[in-house]
Amino acid sequence: ATLSRGEMLRLALMASENRASSALARHYPGGTAAFVAAMNDKAVALGMRRTRFADATGLSADNVSTANDLARMVAAASQYPLIREYSTTASYFVEVQPSGRMLGFNNSNALVRDEHAGWDIVLSKTGYIREAGKCLVMLANIASRPVVIVLLDSIGKVARMGAAQRVKHWLETGEALPPPVAKRAVLKPAPKAGTSRAPVRVKYANGNKAGRG
């Protein structure tokens, strides 16, 4: 399959498409090693003193950074119109050559995809590996001012999006959103003496069930 560098960059930024990131690094002058070296040189130039890159995709646990350093990177990246545009593309189709087959990709940030979410997102990038948890960096206009949000090590499928919503609500209103409602468990009565012991079933408020023998 063949795609242009521009298409690869868009997919890497909007959809966290690691194959696109890897391909860009391989075709950089000097190959992947030179690409990673350039990444580290850029980090130094931006004053990202506690950041070190080991690969181009972000999948290596040897990539390390801090919230402060990532905020610096977001501020610098936002100066590039192409990065702003590509990272906030909600969805995109590419025509794969030579077959001509069309492939669709969606932004990995649900807040970008949802046009009714009420966000004015200027730049966005998600990330995940087991060691780092679910991560999200954004530059967004909130309460009539630009705000950089860095969320690291979120747990759960939608935790980082929920955390971003809470940050936005606090900046707009000065008030904290109420905490999520915890699941309530309802235990069924134990069987009467002399009857066969049935498995205990726990029914949660959302309808899910868990059992033990």
PDB file of C-alpha atoms in Angstrom:
ATOM      1  CA  ALA A   1       0.000   0.000   0.000  1.00  0.00           C
ATOM      2  CA  THR A   2       1.210   3.498  -0.814  1.00  0.00           C
ATOM      3  CA  LEU A   3       0.185   6.765   0.861  1.00  0.00           C
ATOM      4  CA  SER A   4       1.671  10.239   0.675  1.00  0.00           C
ATOM      5  CA  ARG A   5       3.685  11.679   3.572  1.00  0.00           C
ATOM      6  CA  GLY A   6       0.894  14.181   4.161  1.00  0.00           C
ATOM      7  CA  GLU A   7      -1.681  11.412   4.503  1.00  0.00           C
ATOM      8  CA  MET A   8       0.636   9.465   6.815  1.00  0.00           C
ATOM      9  CA  LEU A   9       1.116  12.523   9.019  1.00  0.00           C
ATOM     10  CA  ARG A  10      -2.626  13.171   9.209  1.00  0.00           C
ATOM     11  CA  LEU A  11      -3.364   9.565  10.205  1.00  0.00           C
ATOM     12  CA  ALA A  12      -0.578   9.565  12.789  1.00  0.00           C
ATOM     13  CA  LEU A  13      -1.875  12.737  14.421  1.00  0.00           C
ATOM     14  CA  MET A  14      -5.646  12.242  14.230  1.00  0.00           C
ATOM     15  CA  ALA A  15      -6.010   8.479  14.597  1.00  0.00           C
ATOM     16  CA  SER A  16      -2.800   7.599  16.482  1.00  0.00           C
ATOM     17  CA  GLU A  17      -2.030   5.309  13.546  1.00  0.00           C
ATOM     18  CA  ASN A  18       1.282   3.787  14.649  1.00  0.00           C
ATOM     19  CA  ARG A  19       2.014   2.220  11.274  1.00  0.00           C
ATOM     20  CA  ALA A  20       1.923   5.695   9.747  1.00  0.00           C
ATOM     21  CA  SER A  21       4.312   7.034  12.403  1.00  0.00           C
ATOM     22  CA  SER A  22       6.682   4.142  11.814  1.00  0.00           C
ATOM     23  CA  ALA A  23       6.595   4.646   8.035  1.00  0.00           C
ATOM     24  CA  LEU A  24       7.366   8.360   8.396  1.00  0.00           C
ATOM     25  CA  ALA A  25      10.352   7.541  10.590  1.00  0.00           C
ATOM     26  CA  ARG A  26      11.692   4.872   8.214  1.00  0.00           C
ATOM     27  CA  HIS A  27      11.553   7.262   5.243  1.00  0.00           C
ATOM     28  CA  TYR A  28      13.145  10.185   7.091  1.00  0.00           C
ATOM     29  CA  PRO A  29      16.651  11.032   5.799  1.00  0.00           C
ATOM     30  CA  GLY A  30      18.920   8.671   7.737  1.00  0.00           C
ATOM     31  CA  GLY A  31      16.064   6.372   8.734  1.00  0.00           C
ATOM     32  CA  THR A  32      14.405   5.729  12.066  1.00  0.00           C
ATOM     33  CA  ALA A  33      17.511   6.328  14.182  1.00  0.00           C
ATOM     34  CA  ALA A  34      17.977   9.783  12.684  1.00  0.00           C
ATOM     35  CA  PHE A  35      14.262  10.519  13.125  1.00  0.00           C
ATOM     36  CA  VAL A  36      14.346   9.672  16.832  1.00  0.00           C
ATOM     37  CA  ALA A  37      17.540  11.696  17.248  1.00  0.00           C
ATOM     38  CA  ALA A  38      15.775  14.676  15.659  1.00  0.00           C
ATOM     39  CA  MET A  39      12.861  14.207  18.064  1.00  0.00           C
ATOM     40  CA  ASN A  40      15.237  14.371  21.031  1.00  0.00           C
ATOM     41  CA  ASP A  41      17.046  17.396  19.586  1.00  0.00           C
ATOM     42  CA  LYS A  42      13.689  19.166  19.260  1.00  0.00           C
ATOM     43  CA  ALA A  43      12.785  18.297  22.838  1.00  0.00           C
ATOM     44  CA  VAL A  44      16.038  19.855  24.043  1.00  0.00           C
ATOM     45  CA  ALA A  45      15.439  22.965  21.934  1.00  0.00           C
ATOM     46  CA  LEU A  46      11.966  23.359  23.492  1.00  0.00           C
ATOM     47  CA  GLY A  47      13.349  23.085  27.011  1.00  0.00           C
ATOM     48  CA  MET A  48      11.760  19.697  27.646  1.00  0.00           C
ATOM     49  CA  ARG A  49      14.435  18.769  30.185  1.00  0.00           C
ATOM     50  CA  ARG A  50      12.822  15.574  31.489  1.00  0.00           C
ATOM     51  CA  THR A  51      11.803  14.088  28.147  1.00  0.00           C
ATOM     52  CA  ARG A  52      13.529  11.311  26.239  1.00  0.00           C
ATOM     53  CA  PHE A  53      12.273   9.580  23.100  1.00  0.00           C
ATOM     54  CA  ALA A  54      13.248   6.009  22.214  1.00  0.00           C
ATOM     55  CA  ASP A  55      11.011   5.329  19.231  1.00  0.00           C
ATOM     56  CA  ALA A  56       8.795   7.153  16.743  1.00  0.00           C
ATOM     57  CA  THR A  57       5.451   5.527  17.582  1.00  0.00           C
ATOM     58  CA  GLY A  58       5.224   6.097  21.333  1.00  0.00           C
ATOM     59  CA  LEU A  59       4.789   2.376  21.961  1.00  0.00           C
ATOM     60  CA  SER A  60       8.093   1.958  23.819  1.00  0.00           C
ATOM     61  CA  ALA A  61       8.049   2.201  27.608  1.00  0.00           C
ATOM     62  CA  ASP A  62      11.471   3.870  27.280  1.00  0.00           C
ATOM     63  CA  ASN A  63       9.755   7.057  26.071  1.00  0.00           C
ATOM     64  CA  VAL A  64       9.503   9.304  29.132  1.00  0.00           C
ATOM     65  CA  SER A  65       8.171  12.813  29.749  1.00  0.00           C
ATOM     66  CA  THR A  66       6.316  14.972  32.271  1.00  0.00           C
ATOM     67  CA  ALA A  67       3.079  16.956  32.203  1.00  0.00           C
ATOM     68  CA  ASN A  68       5.057  20.208  32.175  1.00  0.00           C
ATOM     69  CA  ASP A  69       7.216  19.084  29.255  1.00  0.00           C
ATOM     70  CA  LEU A  70       4.182  17.913  27.286  1.00  0.00           C
ATOM     71  CA  ALA A  71       2.505  21.262  27.852  1.00  0.00           C
ATOM     72  CA  ARG A  72       5.581  22.909  26.314  1.00  0.00           C
ATOM     73  CA  MET A  73       5.336  20.585  23.335  1.00  0.00           C
ATOM     74  CA  VAL A  74       1.630  21.322  22.821  1.00  0.00           C
ATOM     75  CA  ALA A  75       2.264  25.064  22.905  1.00  0.00           C
ATOM     76  CA  ALA A  76       5.063  24.716  20.334  1.00  0.00           C
ATOM     77  CA  ALA A  77       3.132  22.333  18.075  1.00  0.00           C
ATOM     78  CA  SER A  78       0.145  24.681  18.024  1.00  0.00           C
ATOM     79  CA  GLN A  79       2.242  27.180  16.048  1.00  0.00           C
ATOM     80  CA  TYR A  80       2.054  24.865  13.017  1.00  0.00           C
ATOM     81  CA  PRO A  81      -1.267  25.167  11.110  1.00  0.00           C
ATOM     82  CA  LEU A  82      -0.855  21.698   9.594  1.00  0.00           C
ATOM     83  CA  ILE A  83      -0.542  20.060  13.013  1.00  0.00           C
ATOM     84  CA  ARG A  84      -3.601  21.939  14.273  1.00  0.00           C
ATOM     85  CA  GLU A  85      -5.624  20.870  11.240  1.00  0.00           C
ATOM     86  CA  TYR A  86      -4.502  17.240  11.091  1.00  0.00           C
ATOM     87  CA  SER A  87      -4.804  16.542  14.822  1.00  0.00           C
ATOM     88  CA  THR A  88      -8.391  17.855  14.936  1.00  0.00           C
ATOM     89  CA  THR A  89      -9.688  16.109  11.798  1.00  0.00           C
ATOM     90  CA  ALA A  90     -12.760  14.181  12.949  1.00  0.00           C
ATOM     91  CA  SER A  91     -12.618  11.509  10.221  1.00  0.00           C
ATOM     92  CA  TYR A  92     -10.732  10.922   7.007  1.00  0.00           C
ATOM     93  CA  PHE A  93     -10.699   8.540   4.053  1.00  0.00           C
ATOM     94  CA  VAL A  94      -7.585   7.561   2.145  1.00  0.00           C
ATOM     95  CA  GLU A  95      -7.343   5.818  -1.214  1.00  0.00           C
ATOM     96  CA  VAL A  96      -4.787   3.035  -0.949  1.00  0.00           C
ATOM     97  CA  GLN A  97      -2.677   2.540  -4.029  1.00  0.00           C
ATOM     98  CA  PRO A  98      -2.322   0.556  -6.204  1.00  0.00           C
ATOM     99  CA  SER A  99      -5.639  -1.156  -5.352  1.00  0.00           C
ATOM    100  CA  GLY A 100      -7.689   2.034  -5.128  1.00  0.00           C
ATOM    101  CA  ARG A 101      -9.417   0.702  -2.003  1.00  0.00           C
ATOM    102  CA  MET A 102     -10.839   3.355   0.357  1.00  0.00           C
ATOM    103  CA  LEU A 103     -10.021   3.140   4.061  1.00  0.00           C
ATOM    104  CA  GLY A 104     -11.711   5.246   6.738  1.00  0.00           C
ATOM    105  CA  PHE A 105     -10.120   6.534   9.957  1.00  0.00           C
ATOM    106  CA  ASN A 106     -11.622   8.340  12.965  1.00  0.00           C
ATOM    107  CA  ASN A 107     -10.017  10.706  15.431  1.00  0.00           C
ATOM    108  CA  SER A 108      -8.932   8.890  18.575  1.00  0.00           C
ATOM    109  CA  ASN A 109     -10.280  11.759  20.698  1.00  0.00           C
ATOM    110  CA  ALA A 110     -14.048  11.353  21.113  1.00  0.00           C
ATOM    111  CA  LEU A 111     -14.360  15.032  22.030  1.00  0.00           C
ATOM    112  CA  VAL A 112     -13.118  15.960  18.553  1.00  0.00           C
ATOM    113  CA  ARG A 113     -15.535  13.543  16.878  1.00  0.00           C
ATOM    114  CA  ASP A 114     -18.591  14.772  18.798  1.00  0.00           C
ATOM    115  CA  GLU A 115     -19.687  18.054  17.230  1.00  0.00           C
ATOM    116  CA  HIS A 116     -22.301  18.477  19.971  1.00  0.00           C
ATOM    117  CA  ALA A 117     -19.809  18.182  22.860  1.00  0.00           C
ATOM    118  CA  GLY A 118     -19.347  21.951  23.054  1.00  0.00           C
ATOM    119  CA  TRP A 119     -15.564  21.966  22.675  1.00  0.00           C
ATOM    120  CA  ASP A 120     -13.401  24.352  20.653  1.00  0.00           C
ATOM    121  CA  ILE A 121     -10.330  22.125  20.293  1.00  0.00           C
ATOM    122  CA  VAL A 122      -7.318  23.633  18.541  1.00  0.00           C
ATOM    123  CA  LEU A 123      -4.913  20.696  18.870  1.00  0.00           C
ATOM    124  CA  SER A 124      -5.289  17.170  20.202  1.00  0.00           C
ATOM    125  CA  LYS A 125      -3.307  13.962  20.673  1.00  0.00           C
ATOM    126  CA  THR A 126      -4.137  10.771  22.526  1.00  0.00           C
ATOM    127  CA  GLY A 127      -1.833   7.958  23.579  1.00  0.00           C
ATOM    128  CA  TYR A 128      -1.815   4.648  25.399  1.00  0.00           C
ATOM    129  CA  ILE A 129       0.541   1.953  26.534  1.00  0.00           C
ATOM    130  CA  ARG A 130       0.094  -0.221  29.618  1.00  0.00           C
ATOM    131  CA  GLU A 131       2.915   1.474  31.537  1.00  0.00           C
ATOM    132  CA  ALA A 132       1.634   5.017  30.902  1.00  0.00           C
ATOM    133  CA  GLY A 133      -2.114   4.440  30.976  1.00  0.00           C
ATOM    134  CA  LYS A 134      -4.494   6.403  28.771  1.00  0.00           C
ATOM    135  CA  CYS A 135      -3.160   9.878  28.030  1.00  0.00           C
ATOM    136  CA  LEU A 136      -4.520  13.006  26.359  1.00  0.00           C
ATOM    137  CA  VAL A 137      -3.066  16.399  25.531  1.00  0.00           C
ATOM    138  CA  MET A 138      -5.160  19.224  24.103  1.00  0.00           C
ATOM    139  CA  LEU A 139      -5.111  22.910  23.396  1.00  0.00           C
ATOM    140  CA  ALA A 140      -8.663  24.226  23.604  1.00  0.00           C
ATOM    141  CA  ASN A 141     -10.388  27.573  23.902  1.00  0.00           C
ATOM    142  CA  ILE A 142     -12.275  27.522  27.205  1.00  0.00           C
ATOM    143  CA  ALA A 143     -14.001  30.504  28.787  1.00  0.00           C
ATOM    144  CA  SER A 144     -12.615  32.733  26.009  1.00  0.00           C
ATOM    145  CA  ARG A 145      -8.977  31.819  26.578  1.00  0.00           C
ATOM    146  CA  PRO A 146      -6.569  29.171  25.282  1.00  0.00           C
ATOM    147  CA  VAL A 147      -5.911  26.368  27.771  1.00  0.00           C
ATOM    148  CA  VAL A 148      -3.456  23.469  27.506  1.00  0.00           C
ATOM    149  CA  ILE A 149      -4.777  20.281  29.142  1.00  0.00           C
ATOM    150  CA  VAL A 150      -2.463  17.354  29.904  1.00  0.00           C
ATOM    151  CA  LEU A 151      -4.039  14.182  31.315  1.00  0.00           C
ATOM    152  CA  LEU A 152      -1.765  11.226  32.104  1.00  0.00           C
ATOM    153  CA  ASP A 153      -2.314   7.678  33.360  1.00  0.00           C
ATOM    154  CA  SER A 154      -6.109   7.682  33.177  1.00  0.00           C
ATOM    155  CA  ILE A 155      -7.771   4.372  33.992  1.00  0.00           C
ATOM    156  CA  GLY A 156     -10.827   3.200  32.081  1.00  0.00           C
ATOM    157  CA  LYS A 157     -12.057   3.546  28.530  1.00  0.00           C
ATOM    158  CA  VAL A 158     -13.572   7.033  28.883  1.00  0.00           C
ATOM    159  CA  ALA A 159     -11.757   8.310  31.993  1.00  0.00           C
ATOM    160  CA  ARG A 160      -9.575  10.845  30.186  1.00  0.00           C
ATOM    161  CA  MET A 161     -12.579  12.299  28.334  1.00  0.00           C
ATOM    162  CA  GLY A 162     -14.518  12.566  31.584  1.00  0.00           C
ATOM    163  CA  ALA A 163     -11.555  14.248  33.270  1.00  0.00           C
ATOM    164  CA  ALA A 164     -11.303  16.738  30.411  1.00  0.00           C
ATOM    165  CA  GLN A 165     -15.012  17.534  30.773  1.00  0.00           C
ATOM    166  CA  ARG A 166     -14.541  18.170  34.505  1.00  0.00           C
ATOM    167  CA  VAL A 167     -11.600  20.504  33.849  1.00  0.00           C
ATOM    168  CA  LYS A 168     -13.639  22.406  31.255  1.00  0.00           C
ATOM    169  CA  HIS A 169     -16.647  22.712  33.582  1.00  0.00           C
ATOM    170  CA  TRP A 170     -14.469  24.009  36.436  1.00  0.00           C
ATOM    171  CA  LEU A 171     -12.783  26.607  34.226  1.00  0.00           C
ATOM    172  CA  GLU A 172     -16.133  27.815  32.900  1.00  0.00           C
ATOM    173  CA  THR A 173     -18.084  27.866  36.158  1.00  0.00           C
ATOM    174  CA  GLY A 174     -15.590  27.721  39.010  1.00  0.00           C
ATOM    175  CA  GLU A 175     -17.482  24.728  40.330  1.00  0.00           C
ATOM    176  CA  ALA A 176     -16.627  21.042  40.377  1.00  0.00           C
ATOM    177  CA  LEU A 177     -18.850  18.548  38.624  1.00  0.00           C
ATOM    178  CA  PRO A 178     -20.470  16.055  41.010  1.00  0.00           C
ATOM    179  CA  PRO A 179     -18.596  12.751  41.181  1.00  0.00           C
ATOM    180  CA  PRO A 180     -19.909   9.873  39.070  1.00  0.00           C
ATOM    181  CA  VAL A 181     -22.608   7.783  40.740  1.00  0.00           C
ATOM    182  CA  ALA A 182     -21.097   4.591  42.113  1.00  0.00           C
ATOM    183  CA  LYS A 183     -22.580   1.254  41.192  1.00  0.00           C
ATOM    184  CA  ARG A 184     -25.057  -0.076  43.735  1.00  0.00           C
ATOM    185  CA  ALA A 185     -25.122  -3.773  44.482  1.00  0.00           C
ATOM    186  CA  VAL A 186     -28.273  -5.585  45.564  1.00  0.00           C
ATOM    187  CA  LEU A 187     -27.839  -8.973  47.224  1.00  0.00           C
ATOM    188  CA  LYS A 188     -30.618 -11.518  46.927  1.00  0.00           C
ATOM    189  CA  PRO A 189     -31.640 -13.276  50.178  1.00  0.00           C
ATOM    190  CA  ALA A 190     -29.686 -16.410  51.033  1.00  0.00           C
ATOM    191  CA  PRO A 191     -31.524 -19.744  50.578  1.00  0.00           C
ATOM    192  CA  LYS A 192     -33.379 -21.103  53.610  1.00  0.00           C
ATOM    193  CA  ALA A 193     -31.850 -23.866  55.691  1.00  0.00           C
ATOM    194  CA  GLY A 194     -32.317 -27.293  54.184  1.00  0.00           C
ATOM    195  CA  THR A 195     -32.503 -26.091  50.617  1.00  0.00           C
ATOM    196  CA  SER A 196     -29.784 -26.566  48.064  1.00  0.00           C
ATOM    197  CA  ARG A 197     -27.242 -23.752  47.966  1.00  0.00           C
ATOM    198  CA  ALA A 198     -27.656 -21.683  44.809  1.00  0.00           C
ATOM    199  CA  PRO A 199     -24.963 -19.418  43.474  1.00  0.00           C
ATOM    200  CA  VAL A 200     -25.106 -15.928  44.930  1.00  0.00           C
ATOM    201  CA  ARG A 201     -25.884 -13.347  42.260  1.00  0.00           C
ATOM    202  CA  VAL A 202     -25.030  -9.690  42.604  1.00  0.00           C
ATOM    203  CA  LYS A 203     -27.106  -7.383  40.415  1.00  0.00           C
ATOM    204  CA  TYR A 204     -25.733  -3.925  39.705  1.00  0.00           C
ATOM    205  CA  ALA A 205     -27.797  -0.839  39.075  1.00  0.00           C
ATOM    206  CA  ASN A 206     -26.712  -0.797  35.442  1.00  0.00           C
ATOM    207  CA  GLY A 207     -28.062  -4.296  34.902  1.00  0.00           C
ATOM    208  CA  ASN A 208     -24.742  -6.139  34.787  1.00  0.00           C
ATOM    209  CA  LYS A 209     -24.383  -9.267  36.906  1.00  0.00           C
ATOM    210  CA  ALA A 210     -21.506 -10.910  38.655  1.00  0.00           C
ATOM    211  CA  GLY A 211     -21.690 -14.312  40.273  1.00  0.00           C
ATOM    212  CA  ARG A 212     -19.698 -16.542  42.516  1.00  0.00           C
ATOM    213  CA  GLY A 213     -20.179 -20.239  43.114  1.00  0.00           C
TER     214      GLY A 213
END
